[in-house]
mmCIF file of C-alpha atoms in Angstrom:
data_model
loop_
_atom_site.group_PDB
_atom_site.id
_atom_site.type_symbol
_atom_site.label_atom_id
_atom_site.label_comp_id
_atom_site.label_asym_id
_atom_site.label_seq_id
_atom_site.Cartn_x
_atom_site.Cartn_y
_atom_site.Cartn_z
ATOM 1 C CA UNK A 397 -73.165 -341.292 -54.562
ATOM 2 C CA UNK A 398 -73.172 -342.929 -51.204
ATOM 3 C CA UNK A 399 -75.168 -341.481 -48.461
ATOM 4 C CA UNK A 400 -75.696 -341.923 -44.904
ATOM 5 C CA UNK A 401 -79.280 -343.666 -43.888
ATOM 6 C CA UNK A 402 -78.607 -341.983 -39.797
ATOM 7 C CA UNK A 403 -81.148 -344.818 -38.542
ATOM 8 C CA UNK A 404 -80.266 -347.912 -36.671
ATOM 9 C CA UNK A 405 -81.005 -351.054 -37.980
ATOM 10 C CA UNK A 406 -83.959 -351.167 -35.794
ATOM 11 C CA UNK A 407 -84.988 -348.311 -37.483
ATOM 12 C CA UNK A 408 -84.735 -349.406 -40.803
ATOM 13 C CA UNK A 409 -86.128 -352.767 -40.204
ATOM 14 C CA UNK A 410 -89.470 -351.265 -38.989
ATOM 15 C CA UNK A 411 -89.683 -348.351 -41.584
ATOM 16 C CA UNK A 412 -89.551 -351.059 -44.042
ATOM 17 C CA UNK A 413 -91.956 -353.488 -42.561
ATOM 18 C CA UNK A 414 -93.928 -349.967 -42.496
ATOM 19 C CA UNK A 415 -93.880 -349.903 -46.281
ATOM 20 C CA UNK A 416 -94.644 -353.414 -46.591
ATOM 21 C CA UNK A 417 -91.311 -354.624 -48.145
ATOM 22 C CA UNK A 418 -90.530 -357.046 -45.132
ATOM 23 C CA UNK A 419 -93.317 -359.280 -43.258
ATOM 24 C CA UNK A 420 -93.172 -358.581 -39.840
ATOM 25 C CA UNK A 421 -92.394 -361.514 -38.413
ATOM 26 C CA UNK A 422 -89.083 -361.775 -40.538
ATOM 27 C CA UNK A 423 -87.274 -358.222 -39.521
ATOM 28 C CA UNK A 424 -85.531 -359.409 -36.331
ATOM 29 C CA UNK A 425 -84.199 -363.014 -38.672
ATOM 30 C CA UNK A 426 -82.722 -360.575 -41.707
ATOM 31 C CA UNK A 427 -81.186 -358.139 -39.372
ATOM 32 C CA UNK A 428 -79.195 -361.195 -37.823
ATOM 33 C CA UNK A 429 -78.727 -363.171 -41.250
ATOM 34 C CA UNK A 430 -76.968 -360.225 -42.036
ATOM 35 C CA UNK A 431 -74.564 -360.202 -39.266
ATOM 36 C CA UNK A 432 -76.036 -356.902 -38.069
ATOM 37 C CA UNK A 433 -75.696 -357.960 -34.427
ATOM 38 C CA UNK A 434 -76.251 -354.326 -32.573
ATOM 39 C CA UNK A 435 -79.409 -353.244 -33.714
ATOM 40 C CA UNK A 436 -79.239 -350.526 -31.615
ATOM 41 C CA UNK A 437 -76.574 -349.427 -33.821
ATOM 42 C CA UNK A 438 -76.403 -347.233 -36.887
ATOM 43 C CA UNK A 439 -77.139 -349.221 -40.478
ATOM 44 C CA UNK A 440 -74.955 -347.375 -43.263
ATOM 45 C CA UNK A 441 -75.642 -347.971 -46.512
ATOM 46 C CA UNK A 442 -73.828 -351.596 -47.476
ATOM 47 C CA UNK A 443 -75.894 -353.045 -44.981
ATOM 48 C CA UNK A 444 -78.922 -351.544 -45.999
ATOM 49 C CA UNK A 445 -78.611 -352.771 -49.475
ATOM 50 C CA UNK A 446 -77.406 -356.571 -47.491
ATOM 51 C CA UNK A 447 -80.942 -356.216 -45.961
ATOM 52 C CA UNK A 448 -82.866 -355.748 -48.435
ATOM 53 C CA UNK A 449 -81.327 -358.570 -50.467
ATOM 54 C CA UNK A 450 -81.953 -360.954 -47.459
ATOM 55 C CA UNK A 451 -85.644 -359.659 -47.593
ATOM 56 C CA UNK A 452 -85.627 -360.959 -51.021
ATOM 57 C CA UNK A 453 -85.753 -357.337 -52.926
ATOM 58 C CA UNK A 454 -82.583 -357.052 -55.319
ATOM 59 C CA UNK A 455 -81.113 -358.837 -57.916
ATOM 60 C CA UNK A 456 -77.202 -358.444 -58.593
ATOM 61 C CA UNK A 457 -76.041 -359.043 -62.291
ATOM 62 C CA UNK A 458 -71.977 -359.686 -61.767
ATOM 63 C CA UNK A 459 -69.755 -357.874 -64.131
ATOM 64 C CA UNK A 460 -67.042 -360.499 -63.843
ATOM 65 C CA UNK A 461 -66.945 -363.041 -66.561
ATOM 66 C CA UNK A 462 -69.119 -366.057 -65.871
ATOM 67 C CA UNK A 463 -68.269 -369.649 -66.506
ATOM 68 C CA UNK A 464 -70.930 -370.333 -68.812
ATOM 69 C CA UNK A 465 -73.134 -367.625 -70.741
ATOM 70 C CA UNK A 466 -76.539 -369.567 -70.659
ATOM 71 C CA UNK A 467 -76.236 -370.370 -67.100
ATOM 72 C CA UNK A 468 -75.198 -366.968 -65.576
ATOM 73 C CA UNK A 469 -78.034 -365.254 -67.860
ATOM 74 C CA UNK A 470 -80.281 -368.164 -66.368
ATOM 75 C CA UNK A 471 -79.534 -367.156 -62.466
ATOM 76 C CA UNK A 472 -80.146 -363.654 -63.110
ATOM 77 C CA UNK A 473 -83.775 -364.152 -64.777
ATOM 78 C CA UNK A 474 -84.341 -366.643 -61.877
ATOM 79 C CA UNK A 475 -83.227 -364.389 -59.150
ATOM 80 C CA UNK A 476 -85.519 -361.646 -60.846
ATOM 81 C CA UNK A 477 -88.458 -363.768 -60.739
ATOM 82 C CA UNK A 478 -87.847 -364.757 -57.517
ATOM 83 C CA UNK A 479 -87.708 -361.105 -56.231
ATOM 84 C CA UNK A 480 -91.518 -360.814 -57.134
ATOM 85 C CA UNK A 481 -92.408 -363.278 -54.277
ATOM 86 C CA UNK A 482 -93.521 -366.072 -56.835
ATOM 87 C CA UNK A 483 -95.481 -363.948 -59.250
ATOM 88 C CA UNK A 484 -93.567 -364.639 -62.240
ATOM 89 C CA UNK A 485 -92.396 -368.092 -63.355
ATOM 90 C CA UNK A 486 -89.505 -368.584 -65.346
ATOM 91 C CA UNK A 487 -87.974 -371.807 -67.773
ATOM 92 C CA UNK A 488 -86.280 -372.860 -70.466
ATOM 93 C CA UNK A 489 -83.307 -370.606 -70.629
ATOM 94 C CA UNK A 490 -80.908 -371.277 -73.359
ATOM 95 C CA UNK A 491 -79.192 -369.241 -75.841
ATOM 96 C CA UNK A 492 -79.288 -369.799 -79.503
ATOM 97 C CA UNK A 493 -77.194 -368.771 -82.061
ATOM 98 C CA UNK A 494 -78.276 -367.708 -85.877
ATOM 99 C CA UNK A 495 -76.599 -368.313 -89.180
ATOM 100 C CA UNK A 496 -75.306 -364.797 -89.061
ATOM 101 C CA UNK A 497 -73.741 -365.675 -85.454
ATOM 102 C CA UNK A 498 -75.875 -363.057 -83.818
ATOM 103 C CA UNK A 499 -77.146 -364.729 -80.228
ATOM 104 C CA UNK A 500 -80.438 -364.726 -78.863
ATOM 105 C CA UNK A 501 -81.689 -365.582 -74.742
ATOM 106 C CA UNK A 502 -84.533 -366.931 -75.255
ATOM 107 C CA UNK A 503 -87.066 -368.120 -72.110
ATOM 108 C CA UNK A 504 -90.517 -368.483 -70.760
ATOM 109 C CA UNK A 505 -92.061 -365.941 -68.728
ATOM 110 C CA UNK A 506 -95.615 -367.705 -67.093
ATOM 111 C CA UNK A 507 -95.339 -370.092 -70.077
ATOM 112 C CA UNK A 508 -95.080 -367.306 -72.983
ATOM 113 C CA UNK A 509 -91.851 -366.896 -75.209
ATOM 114 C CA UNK A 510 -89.766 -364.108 -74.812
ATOM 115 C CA UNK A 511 -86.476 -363.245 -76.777
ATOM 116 C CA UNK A 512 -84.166 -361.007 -75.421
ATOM 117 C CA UNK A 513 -80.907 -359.661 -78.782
ATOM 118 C CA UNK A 514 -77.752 -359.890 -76.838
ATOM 119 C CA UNK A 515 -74.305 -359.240 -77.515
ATOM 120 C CA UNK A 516 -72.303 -360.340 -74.585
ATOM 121 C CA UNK A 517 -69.584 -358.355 -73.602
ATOM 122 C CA UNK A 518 -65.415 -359.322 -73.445
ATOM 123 C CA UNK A 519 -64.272 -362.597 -71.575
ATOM 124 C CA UNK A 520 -67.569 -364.085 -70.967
ATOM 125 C CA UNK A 521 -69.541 -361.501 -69.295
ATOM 126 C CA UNK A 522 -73.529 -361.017 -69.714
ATOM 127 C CA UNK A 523 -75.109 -358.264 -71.397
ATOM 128 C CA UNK A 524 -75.965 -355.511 -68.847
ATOM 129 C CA UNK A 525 -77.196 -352.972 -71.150
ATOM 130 C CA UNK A 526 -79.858 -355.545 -72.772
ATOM 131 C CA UNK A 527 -80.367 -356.795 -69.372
ATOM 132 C CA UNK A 528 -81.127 -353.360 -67.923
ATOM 133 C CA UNK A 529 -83.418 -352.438 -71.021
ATOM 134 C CA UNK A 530 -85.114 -355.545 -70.633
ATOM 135 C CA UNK A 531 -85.375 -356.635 -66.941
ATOM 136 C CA UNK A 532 -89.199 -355.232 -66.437
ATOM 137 C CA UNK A 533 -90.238 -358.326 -68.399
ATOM 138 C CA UNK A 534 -89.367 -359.758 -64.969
ATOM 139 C CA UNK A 535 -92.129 -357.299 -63.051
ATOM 140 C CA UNK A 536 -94.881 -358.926 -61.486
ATOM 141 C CA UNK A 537 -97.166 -356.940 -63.750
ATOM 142 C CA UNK A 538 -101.252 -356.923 -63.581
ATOM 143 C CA UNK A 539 -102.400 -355.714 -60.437
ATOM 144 C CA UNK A 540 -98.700 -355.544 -58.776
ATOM 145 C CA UNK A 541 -97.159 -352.152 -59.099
ATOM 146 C CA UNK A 542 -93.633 -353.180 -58.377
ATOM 147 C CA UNK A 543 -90.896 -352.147 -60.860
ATOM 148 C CA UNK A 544 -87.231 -352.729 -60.822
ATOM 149 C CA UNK A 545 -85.415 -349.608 -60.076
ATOM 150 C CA UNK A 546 -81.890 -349.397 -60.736
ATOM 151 C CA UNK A 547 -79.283 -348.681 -58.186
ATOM 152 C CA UNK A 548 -76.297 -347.065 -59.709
ATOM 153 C CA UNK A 549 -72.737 -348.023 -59.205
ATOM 154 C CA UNK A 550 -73.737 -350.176 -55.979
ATOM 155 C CA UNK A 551 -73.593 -353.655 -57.816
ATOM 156 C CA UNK A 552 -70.949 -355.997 -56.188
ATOM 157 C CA UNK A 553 -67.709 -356.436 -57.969
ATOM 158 C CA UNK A 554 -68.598 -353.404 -60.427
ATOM 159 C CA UNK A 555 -72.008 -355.284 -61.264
ATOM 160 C CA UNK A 556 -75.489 -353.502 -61.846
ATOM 161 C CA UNK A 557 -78.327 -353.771 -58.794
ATOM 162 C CA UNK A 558 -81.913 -353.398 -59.133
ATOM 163 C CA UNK A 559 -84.149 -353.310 -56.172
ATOM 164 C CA UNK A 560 -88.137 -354.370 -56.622
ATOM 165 C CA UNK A 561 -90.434 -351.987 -54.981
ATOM 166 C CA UNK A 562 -93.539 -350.137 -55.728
ATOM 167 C CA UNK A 563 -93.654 -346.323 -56.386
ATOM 168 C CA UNK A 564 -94.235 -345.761 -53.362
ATOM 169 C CA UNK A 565 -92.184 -347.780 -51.881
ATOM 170 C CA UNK A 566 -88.901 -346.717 -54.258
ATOM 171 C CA UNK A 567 -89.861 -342.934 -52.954
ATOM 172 C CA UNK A 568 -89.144 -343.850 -49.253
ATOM 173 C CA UNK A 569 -86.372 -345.513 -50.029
ATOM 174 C CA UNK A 570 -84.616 -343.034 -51.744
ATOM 175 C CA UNK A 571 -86.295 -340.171 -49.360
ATOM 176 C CA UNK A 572 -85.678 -341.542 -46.209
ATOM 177 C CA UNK A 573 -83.347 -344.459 -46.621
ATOM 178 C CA UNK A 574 -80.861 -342.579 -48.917
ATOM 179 C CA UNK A 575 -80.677 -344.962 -51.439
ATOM 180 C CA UNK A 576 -80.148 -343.993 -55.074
ATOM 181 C CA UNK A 577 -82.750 -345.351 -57.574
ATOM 182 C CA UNK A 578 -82.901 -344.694 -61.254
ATOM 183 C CA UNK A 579 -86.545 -344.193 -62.802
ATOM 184 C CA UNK A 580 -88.249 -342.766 -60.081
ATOM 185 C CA UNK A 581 -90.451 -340.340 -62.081
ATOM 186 C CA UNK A 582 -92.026 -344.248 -64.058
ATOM 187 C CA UNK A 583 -95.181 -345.458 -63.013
ATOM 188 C CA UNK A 584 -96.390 -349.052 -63.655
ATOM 189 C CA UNK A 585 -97.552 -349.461 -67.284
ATOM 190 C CA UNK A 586 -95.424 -347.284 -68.737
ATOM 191 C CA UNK A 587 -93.288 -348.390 -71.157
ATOM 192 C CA UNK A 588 -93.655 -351.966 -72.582
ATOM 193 C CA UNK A 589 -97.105 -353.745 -72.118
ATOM 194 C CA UNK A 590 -97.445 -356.173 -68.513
ATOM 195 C CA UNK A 591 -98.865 -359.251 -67.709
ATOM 196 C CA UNK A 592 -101.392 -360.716 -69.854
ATOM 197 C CA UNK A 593 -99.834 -360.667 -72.653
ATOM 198 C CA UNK A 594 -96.329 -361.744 -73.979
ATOM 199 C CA UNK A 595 -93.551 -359.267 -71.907
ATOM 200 C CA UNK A 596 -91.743 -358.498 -75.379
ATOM 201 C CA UNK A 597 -92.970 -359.350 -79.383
ATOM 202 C CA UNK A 598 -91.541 -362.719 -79.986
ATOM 203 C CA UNK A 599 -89.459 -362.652 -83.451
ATOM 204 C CA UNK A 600 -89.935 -366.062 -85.274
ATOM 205 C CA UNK A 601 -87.797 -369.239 -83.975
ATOM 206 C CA UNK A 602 -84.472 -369.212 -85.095
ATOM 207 C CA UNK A 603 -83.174 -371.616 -87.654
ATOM 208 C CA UNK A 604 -79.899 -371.701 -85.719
ATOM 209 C CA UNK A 605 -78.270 -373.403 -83.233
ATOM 210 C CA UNK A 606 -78.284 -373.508 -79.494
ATOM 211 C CA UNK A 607 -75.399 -371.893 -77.962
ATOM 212 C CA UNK A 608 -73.981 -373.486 -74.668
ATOM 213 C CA UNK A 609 -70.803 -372.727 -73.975
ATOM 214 C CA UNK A 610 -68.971 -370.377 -71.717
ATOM 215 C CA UNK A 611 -67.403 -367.894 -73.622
ATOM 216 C CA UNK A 612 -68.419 -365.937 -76.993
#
């Protein structure tokens, strides 16, 4: 459901340097990065979500086939990680395939293995349901209480958004902003354990091969 934010960009801009999702000093440079040249002027809700991407908030996971597998996977962890500011580092993305042809995405989160079971869907395109199961393993974690929250149906092309905020943050928002976020009622450390130890239980290596290539 789409709703109406009835602020100007101004507005939004300084509700959310308010809430501490965009430095001060870098409001006035999204707004126009955007295009959103009449500030004055009321933001609906396309250009909200463009903002918040400019601030460096959201990660988009396409729904159109992608060229090859191990790299799309690879841009959305790396966007993900990017969205906490630095916090989390990410490497060695590949995918590997087992003797029983069932594929793995396997990468380092701060140095420690994680595996993620994916079965990719038609025509080359990435597993959003194991993506959208697994993507807190991208959360700052420790002291940082941002989570990914889901937007639904607002992902370009058909894709699935998420949008990094903290509780608090995620309330306003949805309150105030009108934005539509999935797992409001979660609170940082629920669900699977955070940083300090290993995001996910790492199986054992597989004996397979490494899977590169585009389609499945």
């Amino acid at each position: 459901m789409v709703r109406t934010t009835r602020m100007t960009g101004r507005g939004v801009s300084d509700r959310l340097v308010e809430i501490g999702m965009v430095p001060p000093e870098d409001a006035a440079k999204a707004l126009a990065a955007i295009g959103f040249t009449a500030p004055d002027g009321e933001m609906g809700h396309e250009a909200l979500l463009d903002l918040l991407d400019e601030c460096g908030a959201t990660v988009w996971v396409p729904d159109e086939p992608v060229d090859d597998l191990e790299q799309g996977y690879a841009a959305v962890l790396e966007r993900a990680a990017a969205c906490g500011g630095g916090a989390v580092a990410v490497g060695d993305v590949e995918l590997v395939r087992d003797e029983r042809g069932e594929e793995s995405l396997h990468f380092l989160r701060d140095g420690e293995p994680v595996w993620w079971q994916v079965e990719h869907g038609p025509d080359g395109r990435l597993d959003h349901m194991t993506i959208m199961e697994c993507v807190d393993d991208l959360e700052p974690g420790g002291d940082d209480p941002r989570m990914f929250y889901a937007v639904p149906g607002d992902g370009e092309g058909g894709g699935d958004l998420y949008v990094l905020a903290t509780p608090e943050q995620a309330r306003a928002l949805h309150d105030e902003l009108a934005i539509d976020l999935e797992g409001l009622a979660l609170r940082p450390g629920d669900g699977k354990p955070r940083r300090g130890a290993p995001p996910r239980p790492s199986p054992a290596p597989p004996t397979g091969t490494r899977r590169t290539t585009g389609a499945p």
